[in-house]
Coordinates of C-alpha atoms and ligand atoms in Angstrom, one line a residue:
X534 CA 37.0 30.7 275.0
X535 CA 39.9 28.4 275.4
X536 CA 43.1 29.3 274.0
X537 CA 46.7 27.8 273.3
X538 CA 50.0 29.3 273.7
X539 CA 51.6 29.3 270.5
X540 CA 54.9 29.9 270.0
X541 CA 57.0 30.7 266.5
X542 CA 59.1 27.5 266.4
X543 CA 57.6 25.1 269.0
X544 CA 56.1 21.7 267.7
X545 CA 52.5 22.5 268.3
X546 CA 52.1 19.3 269.8
X547 CA 54.5 21.0 272.8
X548 CA 52.4 24.0 273.0
X549 CA 48.7 22.3 272.6
X550 CA 49.5 20.5 276.2
X551 CA 48.8 23.6 277.9
X552 CA 45.1 25.1 277.8
X553 CA 43.8 28.3 278.7
X554 CA 40.9 31.3 279.4
X555 CA 40.7 34.7 280.7
X556 CA 37.1 35.3 282.3
X557 CA 36.4 38.3 284.5
X558 CA 40.2 38.0 286.1
X559 CA 40.8 34.4 286.9
X560 CA 42.6 32.6 284.5
X561 CA 42.0 29.2 284.3
X562 CA 44.8 27.5 283.4
X563 CA 45.0 23.4 282.6
X564 CA 46.7 20.7 282.2
X565 CA 45.2 19.7 278.8
X566 CA 47.0 15.6 277.6
X567 CA 43.2 14.7 278.3
X568 CA 44.2 11.1 276.8
X569 CA 47.4 10.4 278.8
X570 CA 44.3 11.7 282.0
X571 CA 47.5 14.8 281.7
X572 CA 50.6 13.0 282.8
X573 CA 53.6 15.3 282.7
X574 CA 55.2 15.2 279.8
X575 CA 59.1 17.3 279.4
X576 CA 56.7 19.3 276.5
X577 CA 54.2 19.9 278.7
X578 CA 56.8 21.4 281.5
X579 CA 58.3 23.1 279.2
X580 CA 54.6 24.8 278.2
X581 CA 53.5 25.3 281.5
X582 CA 56.2 27.6 282.5
X583 CA 55.5 29.3 279.6
X584 CA 51.7 30.1 280.0
X585 CA 52.5 30.8 283.0
X586 CA 55.0 33.4 282.0
X587 CA 52.3 34.9 280.1
X588 CA 49.9 35.2 282.3
X589 CA 51.8 36.1 285.5
X590 CA 51.8 39.9 285.5
X591 CA 49.0 40.6 283.3
X592 CA 46.3 43.3 284.4
X593 CA 43.1 41.6 283.6
X594 CA 44.7 38.4 286.0
X595 CA 44.2 38.6 289.5
X596 CA 43.9 34.9 290.1
X597 CA 44.9 31.8 288.7
X598 CA 43.7 28.3 289.0
X599 CA 45.5 25.2 287.5
X600 CA 42.6 21.9 286.9
X601 CA 42.8 19.4 284.1
X602 CA 41.0 18.6 281.3
X603 CA 38.9 15.5 281.4
X604 CA 38.5 12.9 284.3
X605 CA 42.2 13.4 285.4
X606 CA 43.7 16.6 287.3
X607 CA 46.9 15.0 286.8
X608 CA 48.2 11.4 286.5
X609 CA 51.4 12.8 287.9
X610 CA 55.0 12.3 285.9
X611 CA 54.8 10.6 282.4
X612 CA 56.5 7.6 282.9
X613 CA 57.3 7.2 279.3
X614 CA 58.0 10.9 278.3
X615 CA 59.8 12.0 281.5
X616 CA 61.3 8.6 283.0
X617 CA 62.5 6.5 280.5
X618 CA 63.0 8.4 277.9
X619 CA 65.0 11.2 279.4
X620 CA 67.1 8.5 281.5
X621 CA 67.9 7.1 277.2
X622 CA 69.8 10.5 277.3
X623 CA 71.9 10.0 280.4
X624 CA 72.2 12.3 283.7
X625 CA 72.3 14.9 282.0
X626 CA 68.9 14.4 280.3
X627 CA 67.0 13.1 283.5
X628 CA 68.4 16.9 285.1
X629 CA 67.4 18.6 282.1
X630 CA 63.8 17.1 282.7
X631 CA 63.7 17.8 287.2
X632 CA 65.1 21.2 285.9
X633 CA 61.9 21.5 283.7
X634 CA 59.5 19.6 285.9
X635 CA 61.1 21.5 289.1
X636 CA 61.4 25.1 287.4
X637 CA 57.9 25.6 286.9
X638 CA 56.2 23.6 290.5
X639 CA 58.5 26.4 291.9
X640 CA 57.9 29.6 289.6
X641 CA 53.9 28.4 290.8
X642 CA 54.8 28.3 294.4
X643 CA 56.1 32.1 294.6
X644 CA 53.6 33.3 291.9
X645 CA 52.7 36.6 292.2
X646 CA 49.0 36.0 291.9
X647 CA 46.9 33.4 294.1
X648 CA 46.4 30.7 293.2
X649 CA 44.1 27.5 293.4
X650 CA 44.6 23.9 292.9
X651 CA 41.1 22.8 291.5
X652 CA 41.5 18.7 291.2
X653 CA 38.3 17.6 289.3
X654 CA 40.1 13.9 288.8
X655 CA 43.2 11.9 289.6
X656 CA 45.9 13.7 291.6
X657 CA 49.1 11.3 291.8
X658 CA 52.7 11.5 293.0
X659 CA 54.4 14.6 290.6
X660 CA 51.3 16.4 290.9
X661 CA 51.5 16.5 294.4
X662 CA 54.2 19.0 293.4
X663 CA 51.6 22.0 292.1
X664 CA 49.2 21.0 294.2
X665 CA 51.2 21.2 297.3
X666 CA 52.6 25.3 294.5
X667 CA 49.0 26.2 295.3
X668 CA 48.1 28.7 297.8
X669 CA 44.2 26.9 298.2
X670 CA 43.0 23.7 296.7
X671 CA 39.7 21.9 296.2
X672 CA 39.2 18.8 294.7
X673 CA 35.9 16.7 293.5
X674 CA 34.2 14.5 296.4
X675 CA 34.9 12.2 293.4
X676 CA 38.7 12.6 293.0
X677 CA 41.4 10.3 293.5
X678 CA 44.9 11.1 295.6
X679 CA 47.5 9.1 295.6
X680 CA 51.9 8.6 296.2
X681 CA 51.7 5.9 293.7
X682 CA 55.6 5.5 293.8
X683 CA 55.7 2.4 295.1
X684 CA 53.6 0.8 293.0
X685 CA 56.1 1.1 290.6
X686 CA 59.1 0.3 292.5
X687 CA 60.3 4.3 293.5
X688 CA 60.0 6.5 296.4
X689 CA 57.7 9.2 296.2
X690 CA 60.7 11.7 294.7
X691 CA 60.1 15.2 292.7
X692 CA 58.6 16.7 295.9
X693 CA 56.0 14.2 296.9
X694 CA 57.1 12.8 300.1
X695 CA 57.8 16.2 301.2
X696 CA 54.8 17.5 300.6
X697 CA 52.5 14.8 302.1
X698 CA 54.3 15.8 304.8
X699 CA 53.8 19.2 305.2
X700 CA 50.4 18.9 303.9
X701 CA 49.1 16.0 306.6
X702 CA 50.2 14.5 310.0
X703 CA 52.8 12.1 310.1
X704 CA 51.1 8.7 310.5
X705 CA 49.1 9.9 307.5
X706 CA 52.0 10.8 305.1
X707 CA 53.9 7.2 306.5
X708 CA 50.8 4.9 305.3
X709 CA 50.2 6.4 302.3
X710 CA 53.7 6.4 300.4
X711 CA 54.0 3.0 302.1
X712 CA 50.7 1.3 301.2
X713 CA 49.9 2.9 297.7
X714 CA 46.5 3.3 298.5
X715 CA 44.8 6.4 297.0
X716 CA 42.0 8.6 299.3
X717 CA 38.8 10.4 297.4
X718 CA 38.6 13.6 297.8
X719 CA 36.6 14.0 301.2
X720 CA 39.5 12.0 302.7
X721 CA 41.9 14.4 300.7
X722 CA 40.0 17.2 302.7
X723 CA 40.2 15.4 305.7
X724 CA 43.9 15.5 305.6
X725 CA 44.7 18.7 304.7
X726 CA 45.7 18.1 300.8
X727 CA 42.9 20.4 299.9
X728 CA 41.0 23.0 301.7
X729 CA 37.6 21.8 300.4
X730 CA 35.9 18.7 298.7
X731 CA 32.8 19.1 296.9
X732 CA 30.4 17.3 294.5
X733 CA 31.8 17.8 290.6
X734 CA 29.6 19.6 289.5
X735 CA 29.6 22.1 292.3
X736 CA 33.1 21.9 292.2
X737 CA 33.6 25.6 289.4
X738 CA 31.2 27.1 291.2
X739 CA 33.1 27.2 294.7
X740 CA 36.1 28.2 293.2
X741 CA 34.5 30.9 291.4
X742 CA 33.4 32.0 294.2
X743 CA 36.6 31.4 296.1
X744 CA 38.3 34.1 293.3
X745 CA 35.9 36.5 293.0
X746 CA 36.6 36.8 296.8
X747 CA 40.6 37.2 296.2
X748 CA 40.1 40.0 293.5
X749 CA 38.4 42.7 295.8
X750 CA 41.6 42.2 298.0
X751 CA 44.3 44.3 298.1
X752 CA 46.7 42.4 295.5
X753 CA 49.7 43.7 296.7
X754 CA 48.8 42.4 300.1
X755 CA 47.3 39.2 298.8
X756 CA 51.2 38.7 297.2
X757 CA 52.9 39.8 300.9
X758 CA 50.8 37.3 302.8
X759 CA 50.8 34.1 300.5
X760 CA 54.5 34.9 300.3
X761 CA 54.7 34.8 304.7
X762 CA 52.2 32.1 305.0
X763 CA 54.5 29.7 302.7
X764 CA 57.8 31.7 304.8
X765 CA 57.2 31.8 308.7
X766 CA 55.9 27.6 308.4
X767 CA 60.3 26.2 308.9
X768 CA 61.1 29.5 310.9
X769 CA 61.3 30.1 314.9
X770 CA 58.6 32.9 316.6
X771 CA 61.6 35.0 316.6
X772 CA 62.3 34.9 313.0
X773 CA 59.2 35.1 311.9
X774 CA 58.1 38.6 313.8
X775 CA 61.6 39.5 312.3
X776 CA 60.3 38.8 309.1
X777 CA 57.1 39.8 308.9
X778 CA 58.0 43.1 310.4
X779 CA 59.9 44.1 307.3
X780 CA 58.2 42.3 304.6
X781 CA 55.7 44.6 305.8
X782 CA 57.2 47.3 304.9
X783 CA 58.3 45.7 301.6
X784 CA 55.4 45.8 300.7
X785 CA 54.2 49.4 302.1
X786 CA 57.3 50.8 299.0
X787 CA 54.4 49.1 296.5
X788 CA 51.3 50.1 297.9
X789 CA 51.5 52.5 301.4
X790 CA 48.0 53.9 300.7
X791 CA 45.8 50.9 300.3
X792 CA 46.0 50.6 304.0
X793 CA 45.5 53.9 304.7
X794 CA 42.4 53.8 302.7
X795 CA 41.3 50.7 304.3
X796 CA 41.5 52.7 307.9
X797 CA 40.2 56.0 306.7
X798 CA 37.1 53.9 304.9
X799 CA 36.2 51.5 308.1
X800 CA 37.4 54.5 310.8
X801 CA 36.2 57.6 309.2
X802 CA 33.7 56.6 306.6
X803 CA 32.0 53.6 308.6
X804 CA 31.5 52.1 305.0
X805 CA 32.5 48.7 305.8
X806 CA 33.5 46.3 308.7
X807 CA 37.5 44.5 307.8
X808 CA 35.8 41.3 310.6
X809 CA 33.4 41.4 307.1
X810 CA 35.2 42.1 304.2
X811 CA 37.5 44.1 302.1
X812 CA 37.8 47.9 301.7
X813 CA 36.1 49.3 298.6
X814 CA 39.5 49.0 296.0
X815 CA 37.3 51.7 293.8
X816 CA 38.3 54.5 296.0
X817 CA 41.7 54.2 296.6
X818 CA 43.4 56.9 294.9
X819 CA 40.0 58.7 294.5
Ligands
COA233 N1 52.6 7.9 282.4 C1 52.9 8.0 281.4 N2 51.3 7.7 280.7 C2 50.3 7.3 281.7 C3 49.7 7.9 282.6 C4 51.6 8.5 283.5 N3 51.1 8.6 284.1 N4 49.3 7.9 283.5 C5 48.1 7.3 282.3 N5 48.7 7.4 280.6 C6 48.1 7.0 279.8 C7 48.3 5.7 279.8 O1 49.4 4.8 279.2 C8 47.2 5.4 278.8 O2 48.3 5.1 277.4 P1 47.7 4.9 276.2 O3 46.2 5.2 276.3 O4 49.2 5.3 274.7 O5 47.3 3.4 276.4 C9 45.8 6.0 278.8 O6 47.1 7.5 279.7 C10 45.7 6.6 279.9 O7 45.2 6.0 280.8 P2 44.2 4.7 281.6 O8 45.6 3.5 282.9 O9 44.3 3.6 280.5 O10 43.6 5.6 281.9 P3 42.6 5.1 283.2 O11 41.7 6.2 283.5 O12 42.1 3.8 282.7 O13 43.1 4.4 284.1 C11 45.1 5.9 286.1 C12 43.9 5.9 284.9 C13 45.3 7.5 286.5 C14 44.2 5.2 287.1 C15 46.1 5.1 285.6 O14 46.4 6.1 284.0 C16 47.1 5.4 285.9 O15 47.9 4.7 287.5 N6 48.2 6.2 285.5 C17 49.6 5.9 286.3 C18 49.7 7.2 287.4 C19 51.4 7.4 288.1 O16 51.1 6.1 288.4 N7 51.6 8.6 287.9 C20 53.3 8.6 288.6 C21 53.3 9.4 289.6 S1 54.9 9.9 289.7

């Protein structure tokens, strides 16, 4: 069942911009402005932060999937409500709108649970922020990705230029940003924007399978691992080596038994092989 997170004193027009449901450990969150191709307005940005807050530490949520209602994943920033109407309020309005959008993308980048972008359709400009914020990404082959900013006269801001060079090669990123041509899901996979592209009618099943694999893993190790992969990107080898030692030792203070159980089930019990799958978490502490 799809839910809207109602908040006392907040206009239903705002709370309705994001929908979610929780099913067997997976939180399915969706941009919910299909009539506006799920472009991100200040209202949507505020509501998305509330929904992320609501779901992050719940015991019944192990993985979060971000998708879009209707034909779009997200058509980027709302040119009317995010740009024109906030600019009309002066610099203060612009900065407030930036804080709200960049804020939930940053929150998502460092989310407690693993996150998956399920890109069902259009993904433009500002949409690259949440795309990169998600740990994994799967797209419909039919989806269209574009840095459309050049087509309406600005540079790919809001982190979009950075996301492009982080995810793909220099020549691809430059062509994409300068030409304003879209690529489909298959090309997005070849370029590294997403892990895989599949026909739209197979997308949800594949994402569910991936989420179910993640749900079997040790949650402390998942959080430590996803943060490590993001952090070491910008470190020298020696700094990364040091960071990883300390990150593992910090993770041990949250869960020192999981890895011992993982070793025991392999070496002593011979009940699984780490090279072929995860240990049985349910036996931990038994
Ligand atoms: N900002 C504001 N409104 C947007 C929007 C955006 N980024 N994207 C779509 N909309 C609105 C349209 O204005 C239209 O509103 P209306 O029904 O009140 O006229 C509605 O959403 C449907 O859009 P439409 O263009 O008719 O849908 P489409 O399916 O034919 O085309 C797109 C989809 C995504 C190709 C097209 O809407 C588009 O180019 N959007 C802008 C993409 C963009 O450049 N985003 C900015 C990145 S920062």
